[in-house]
Structure formats: structure tokens, C-alpha cells
Coordinates of C-alpha atoms in Angstrom, one line a residue:
X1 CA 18.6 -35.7 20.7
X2 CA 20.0 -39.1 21.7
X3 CA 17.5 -39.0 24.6
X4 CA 14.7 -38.8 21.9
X5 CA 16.4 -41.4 19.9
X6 CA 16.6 -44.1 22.7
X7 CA 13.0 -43.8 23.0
X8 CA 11.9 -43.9 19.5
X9 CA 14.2 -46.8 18.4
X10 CA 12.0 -48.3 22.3
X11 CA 8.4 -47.3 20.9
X12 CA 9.3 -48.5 17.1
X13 CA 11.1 -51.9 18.1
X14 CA 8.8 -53.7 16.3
X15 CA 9.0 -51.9 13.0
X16 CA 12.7 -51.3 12.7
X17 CA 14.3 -54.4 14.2
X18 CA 15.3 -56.6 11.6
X19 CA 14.7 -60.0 13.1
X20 CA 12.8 -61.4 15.7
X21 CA 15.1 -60.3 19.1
X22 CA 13.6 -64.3 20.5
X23 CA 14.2 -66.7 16.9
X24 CA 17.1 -69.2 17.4
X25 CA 19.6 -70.3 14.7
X26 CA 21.8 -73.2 15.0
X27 CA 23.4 -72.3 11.9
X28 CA 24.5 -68.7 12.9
X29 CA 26.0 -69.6 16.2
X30 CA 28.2 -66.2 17.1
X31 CA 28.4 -65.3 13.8
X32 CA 30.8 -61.5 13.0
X33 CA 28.7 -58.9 11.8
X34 CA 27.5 -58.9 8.2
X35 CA 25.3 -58.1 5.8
X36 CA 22.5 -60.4 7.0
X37 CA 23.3 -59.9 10.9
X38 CA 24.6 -56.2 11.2
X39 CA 26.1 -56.4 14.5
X40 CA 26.4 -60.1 14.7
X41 CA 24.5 -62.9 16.6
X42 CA 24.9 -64.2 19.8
X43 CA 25.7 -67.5 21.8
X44 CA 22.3 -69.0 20.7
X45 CA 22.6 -67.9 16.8
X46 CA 19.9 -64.4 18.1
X47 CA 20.4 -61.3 15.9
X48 CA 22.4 -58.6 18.5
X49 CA 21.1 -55.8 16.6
X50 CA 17.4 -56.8 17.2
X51 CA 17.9 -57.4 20.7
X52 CA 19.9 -54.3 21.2
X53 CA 16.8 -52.4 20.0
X54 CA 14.2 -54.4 22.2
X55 CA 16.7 -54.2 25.0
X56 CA 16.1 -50.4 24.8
X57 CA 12.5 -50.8 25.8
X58 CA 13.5 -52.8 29.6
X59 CA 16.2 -49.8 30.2
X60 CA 13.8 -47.0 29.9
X61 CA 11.0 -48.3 31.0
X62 CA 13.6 -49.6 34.6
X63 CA 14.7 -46.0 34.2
X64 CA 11.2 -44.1 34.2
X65 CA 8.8 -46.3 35.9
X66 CA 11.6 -46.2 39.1
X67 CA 11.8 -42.5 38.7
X68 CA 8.3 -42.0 39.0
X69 CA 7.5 -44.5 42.1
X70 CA 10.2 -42.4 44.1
X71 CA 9.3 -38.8 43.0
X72 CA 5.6 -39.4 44.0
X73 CA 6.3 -41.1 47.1
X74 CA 9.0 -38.4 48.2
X75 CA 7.8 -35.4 47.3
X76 CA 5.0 -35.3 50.1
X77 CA 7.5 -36.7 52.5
X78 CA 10.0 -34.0 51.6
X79 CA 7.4 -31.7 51.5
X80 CA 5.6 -32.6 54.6
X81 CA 9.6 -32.5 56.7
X82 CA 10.7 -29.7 55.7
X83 CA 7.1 -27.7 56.3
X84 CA 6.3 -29.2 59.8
X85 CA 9.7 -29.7 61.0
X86 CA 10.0 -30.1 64.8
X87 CA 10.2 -33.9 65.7
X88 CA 8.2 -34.9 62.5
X89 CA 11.4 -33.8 60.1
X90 CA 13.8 -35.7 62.5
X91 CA 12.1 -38.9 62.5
X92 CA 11.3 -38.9 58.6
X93 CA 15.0 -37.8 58.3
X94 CA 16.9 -40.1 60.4
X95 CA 14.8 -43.1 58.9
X96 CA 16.1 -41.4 55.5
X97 CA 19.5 -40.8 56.2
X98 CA 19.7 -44.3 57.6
X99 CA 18.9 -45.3 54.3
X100 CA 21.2 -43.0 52.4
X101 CA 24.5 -44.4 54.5
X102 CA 23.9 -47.7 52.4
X103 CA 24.6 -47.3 49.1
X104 CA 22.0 -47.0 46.1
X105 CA 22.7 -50.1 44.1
X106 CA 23.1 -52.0 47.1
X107 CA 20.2 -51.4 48.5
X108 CA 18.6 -51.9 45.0
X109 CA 20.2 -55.6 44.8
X110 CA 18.7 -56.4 47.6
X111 CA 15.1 -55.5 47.6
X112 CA 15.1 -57.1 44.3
X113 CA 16.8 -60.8 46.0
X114 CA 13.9 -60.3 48.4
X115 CA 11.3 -59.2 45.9
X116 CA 12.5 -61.8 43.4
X117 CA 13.6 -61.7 39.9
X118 CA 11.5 -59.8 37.2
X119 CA 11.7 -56.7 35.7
X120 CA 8.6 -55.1 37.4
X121 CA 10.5 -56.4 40.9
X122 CA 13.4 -54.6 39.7
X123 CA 11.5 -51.1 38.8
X124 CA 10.3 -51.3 42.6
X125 CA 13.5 -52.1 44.0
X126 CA 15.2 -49.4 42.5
X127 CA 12.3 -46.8 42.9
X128 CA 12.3 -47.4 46.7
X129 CA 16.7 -47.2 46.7
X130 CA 16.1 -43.9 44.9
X131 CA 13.7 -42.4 47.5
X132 CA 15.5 -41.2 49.9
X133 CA 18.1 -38.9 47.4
X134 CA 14.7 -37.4 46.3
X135 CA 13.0 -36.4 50.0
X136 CA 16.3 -34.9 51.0
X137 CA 16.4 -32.8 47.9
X138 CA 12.4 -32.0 48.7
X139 CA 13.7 -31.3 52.2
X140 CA 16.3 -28.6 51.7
X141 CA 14.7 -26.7 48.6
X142 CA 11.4 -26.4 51.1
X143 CA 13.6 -25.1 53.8
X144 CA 15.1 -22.7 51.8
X145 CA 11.9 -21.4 49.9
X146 CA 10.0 -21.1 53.0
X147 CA 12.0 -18.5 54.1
X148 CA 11.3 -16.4 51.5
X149 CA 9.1 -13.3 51.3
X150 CA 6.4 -14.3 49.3
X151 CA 5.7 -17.2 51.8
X152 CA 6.0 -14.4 54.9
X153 CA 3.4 -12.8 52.9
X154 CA 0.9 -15.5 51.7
X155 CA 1.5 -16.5 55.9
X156 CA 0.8 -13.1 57.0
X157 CA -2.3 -12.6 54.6
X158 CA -4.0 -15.3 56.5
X159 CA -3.6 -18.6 54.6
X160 CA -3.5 -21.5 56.0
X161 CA -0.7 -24.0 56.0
X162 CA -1.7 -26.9 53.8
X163 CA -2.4 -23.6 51.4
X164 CA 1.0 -22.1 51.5
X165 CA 2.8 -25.4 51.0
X166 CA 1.0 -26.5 48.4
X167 CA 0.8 -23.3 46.3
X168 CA 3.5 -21.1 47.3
X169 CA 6.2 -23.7 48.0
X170 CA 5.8 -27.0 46.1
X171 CA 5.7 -25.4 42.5
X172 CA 9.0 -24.1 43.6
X173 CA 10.4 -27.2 44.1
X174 CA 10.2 -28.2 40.4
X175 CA 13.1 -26.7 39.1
X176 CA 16.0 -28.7 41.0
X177 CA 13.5 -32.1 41.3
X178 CA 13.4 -32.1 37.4
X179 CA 17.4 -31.8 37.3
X180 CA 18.0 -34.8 40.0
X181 CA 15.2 -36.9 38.2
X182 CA 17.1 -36.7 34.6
X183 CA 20.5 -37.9 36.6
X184 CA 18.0 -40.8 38.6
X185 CA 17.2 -42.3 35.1
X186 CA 21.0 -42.4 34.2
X187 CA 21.3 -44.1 37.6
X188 CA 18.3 -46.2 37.0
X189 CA 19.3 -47.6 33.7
X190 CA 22.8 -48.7 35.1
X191 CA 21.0 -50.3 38.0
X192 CA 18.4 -52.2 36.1
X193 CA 21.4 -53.3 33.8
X194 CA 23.5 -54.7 36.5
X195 CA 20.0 -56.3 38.1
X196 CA 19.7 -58.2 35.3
X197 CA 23.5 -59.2 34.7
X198 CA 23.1 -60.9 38.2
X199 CA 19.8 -62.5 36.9
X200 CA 17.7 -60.5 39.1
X201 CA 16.1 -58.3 36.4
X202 CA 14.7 -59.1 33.1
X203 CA 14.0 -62.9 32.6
X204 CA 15.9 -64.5 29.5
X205 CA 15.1 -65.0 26.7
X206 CA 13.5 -61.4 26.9
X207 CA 16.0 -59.1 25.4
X208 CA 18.0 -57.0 28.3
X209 CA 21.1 -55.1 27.9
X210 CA 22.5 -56.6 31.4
X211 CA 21.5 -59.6 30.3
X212 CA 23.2 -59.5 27.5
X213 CA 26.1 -58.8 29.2
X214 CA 26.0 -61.4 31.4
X215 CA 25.6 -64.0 28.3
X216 CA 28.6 -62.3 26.8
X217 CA 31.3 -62.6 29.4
X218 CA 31.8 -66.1 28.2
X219 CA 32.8 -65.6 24.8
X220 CA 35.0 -61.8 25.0
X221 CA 37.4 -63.6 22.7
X222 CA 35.4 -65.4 20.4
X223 CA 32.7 -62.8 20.0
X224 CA 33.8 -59.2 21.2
X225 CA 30.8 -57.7 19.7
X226 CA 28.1 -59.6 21.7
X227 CA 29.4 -57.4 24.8
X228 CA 30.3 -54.5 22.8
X229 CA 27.5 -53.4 21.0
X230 CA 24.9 -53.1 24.7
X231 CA 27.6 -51.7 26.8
X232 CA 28.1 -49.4 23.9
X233 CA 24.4 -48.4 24.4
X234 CA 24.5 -48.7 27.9
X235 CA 27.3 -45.3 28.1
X236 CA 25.4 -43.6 25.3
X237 CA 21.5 -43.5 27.3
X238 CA 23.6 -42.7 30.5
X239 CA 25.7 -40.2 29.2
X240 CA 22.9 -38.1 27.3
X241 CA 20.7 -38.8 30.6
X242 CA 24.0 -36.7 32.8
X243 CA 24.0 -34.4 29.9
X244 CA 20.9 -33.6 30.0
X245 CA 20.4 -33.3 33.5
X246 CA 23.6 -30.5 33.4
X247 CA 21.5 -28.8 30.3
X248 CA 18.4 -28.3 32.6
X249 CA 20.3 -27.1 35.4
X250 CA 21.4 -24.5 33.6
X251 CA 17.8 -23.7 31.8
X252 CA 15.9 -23.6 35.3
X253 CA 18.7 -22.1 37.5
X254 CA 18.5 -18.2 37.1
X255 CA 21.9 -18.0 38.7
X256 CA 23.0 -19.9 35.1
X257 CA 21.2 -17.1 33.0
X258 CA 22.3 -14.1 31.7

């Protein structure tokens, strides 16, 4: 439910926020919240609560967009390393666990330096630091179904490799991909947030959440709730993103149902 929220409070930004996320008022410099400016304005006199709401649209667009770019570019390399094995799996999996011993937001920080900033910069940096979490996933759950007896079967029945893999074994894979690509969003959101508190995300004045961190630090004491209010959403899209990932689990694990 707060999944569905996030992303109709993203698709309805323009209907629901109350003022425009880019106007400027001198005369409402860091003003408290009130009536007129519900959760306060920020450094520049901007309405927080309008740019909360178009700062949902960066986050989940650097949270699905990412996602997507490393599911389709690791599931055939999963795929094709844990069906061919032999010296193809070790080289595509020492490149990728040469990769996974640096860590993901790492990584993601600098692709984006060298890609420069930008949000769509951003989405491909983290899509590529997310790749290699996704083909070792790929990897094992092909290993494992591929020993199964419906794959001896379809093997022994005459079909052909490309055939097996991609009818027998790949639907298979599914299940646990769909699980680890609810948790990469959480990851993704965090990482597009902390892009764009170092400046290497979203480019001001366009609303971000990290962003809006990164103006905030400046005033904690004068104006708590310009930091509040997007950290605030940043836990609440992350947290229902980890819930939900445990809430499919248990849905497509039969090991979880009674």
C-alpha cells in the first residue's frame, strides 16, 4: 500500500502539489510549517511539500529504470554461466566477483563522477553496480534447477539446449529474481539519493530528495524540517520496498506455504 502510494503521489505530482516545487519567494525564506506552506519552505522561500512530492518522481524513476538496465543485462549472463559452465562460467564469474568485492554504492559513485552528473547518468551508474548481485543470483538458481528432473527429461526427450534453458529453466528463475529486484529498488532509491546529495545526481533546481538533503544540512537548526520531511520519505519508500521484497518471498517460496 505505501508502495502504490509513492507512485501515485509520482504520477499525480502535478495535480496534488500545492505550489510550483521551482517558484522562489524572498518573502518566505525558511519559513515553519503553516497553513499556507504545510511542511514549510526551504533556503530559497520553495514550498518543501511540493518538492517532496516531485522529488518522488527522480527516486522511483532512479529506483526502476536501474533495476531494469541490470535485470536485462544479467539475466542472459547468469543464464548463459550457469547453463554452459566449463571455462565460460569462470570467466563471466571472476569478472563478476571482481566486481562484487567493491562495494555497491561505491562503485555507483564512481561511474556516475565518470559519467557525469545527471539523473539519467545516475540510473546507468547504478544499473551497471547492481549487475553483478543479479547474474550471481541468475547463476546459482540455474545451477540448482538444472539439476532437476524435468530438465533430465526435456534433455533426454531430445531438445536441444538453447530449448531447455530457455523454457524449462529461465521461467524458473522468476520467483527469487522478483524478490532480489523489490530489495534493488530499496537499494536504488538510497543510492540515487546519496548521488545527488554529492551533486552527482539530479541537477538543482529540479526537486530531489538527496538534493534536498544536501541544501538542508546548512540550516538543521534554523529549519529542522527542510531535512526532516525527505529523509522521512526516504525510510518510508525503502522500508515498504524491504517489506515488500520479504512479502514476495514468502508468496513465491513454496517452502513459506502451508
Amino acid at each position: 500500500a505505501v508502495v502504490v502510494l509513492f507512485i501515485l503521489m509520482a504520477v499525480f505530482a502535478p495535480w496534488i502539489s500545492p505550489h510550483d516545487p521551482l517558484a522562489t519567494s524572498w518573502g518566505a525564506i525558511r519559513k515553519p510549517p503553516s497553513d499556507l506552506y504545510l511542511l514549510g519552505t526551504d533556503e530559497i522561500g520553495r514550498d518543501v511539500l511540493s518538492r517532496v512530492i516531485w522529488g518522488a518522481r527522480a527516486s522511483l524513476l532512479a529506483g526502476v529504470i536501474p533495476v531494469i538496465i541490470a535485470v536485462v543485462l544479467s539475466v542472459p549472463l547468469g543464464l548463459l554461466s550457469g547453463v554452459a559452465g566449463g571455462w565460460l562460467d569462470g570467466l563471466i564469474m571472476r569478472i563478476n566477483d571482481a566486481m562484487l568485492s567493491i562495494p555497491f554504492l561505491i562503485v555507483a559513485i564512481a561511474l556516475a563522477a565518470f559519467l557525469g552528473p545527471g539523473l539519467v547518468n545516475a540510473m546507468i551508474a547504478i544499473g551497471i553496480a547492481a549487475l553483478p548481485t543479479f547474474v550471481r543470483l541468475v547463476r546459482g538458481t540455474v545451477l540448482v534447477i538444472k539439476t532437476e528432473e524435468y530438465v533430465e527429461a526435456a534433455q533426454a526427450l531430445g531438445c536441444s539446449r538453447p530449448r531447455v534453458a530457455l523454457r524449462h529453466i529461465l521461467p524458473n528463475t522468476l520467483p527469487p529474481l522478483f524478490v532480489q529486484v523489490s530489495i534493488t529498488v530499496a537499494a536504488a532509491i538510497i543510492a540515487e539519493a546519496s548521488l545527488s546529495f554529492l551533486g552527482l545526481g539530479q541537477h538543482p533546481p529540479a526537486p530531489s530528495w538527496g538534493s534536498m538533503l544536501n541544501a538542508a544540512q546548512r540550516y538543521h537548526s534554523q529549519a529542522p524540517w527542510m531535512a526532516l520531511y525527505p529523509g522521512l520519505m526516504i525510510f518510508a519508500i525503502v522500508m515498504a520496498h524491504n517489506v515488500l521484497g520479504d512479502g514476495l518471498r514468502d508468496a513465491l517460496d513454496p517452502r513459506h506455504q502451508s
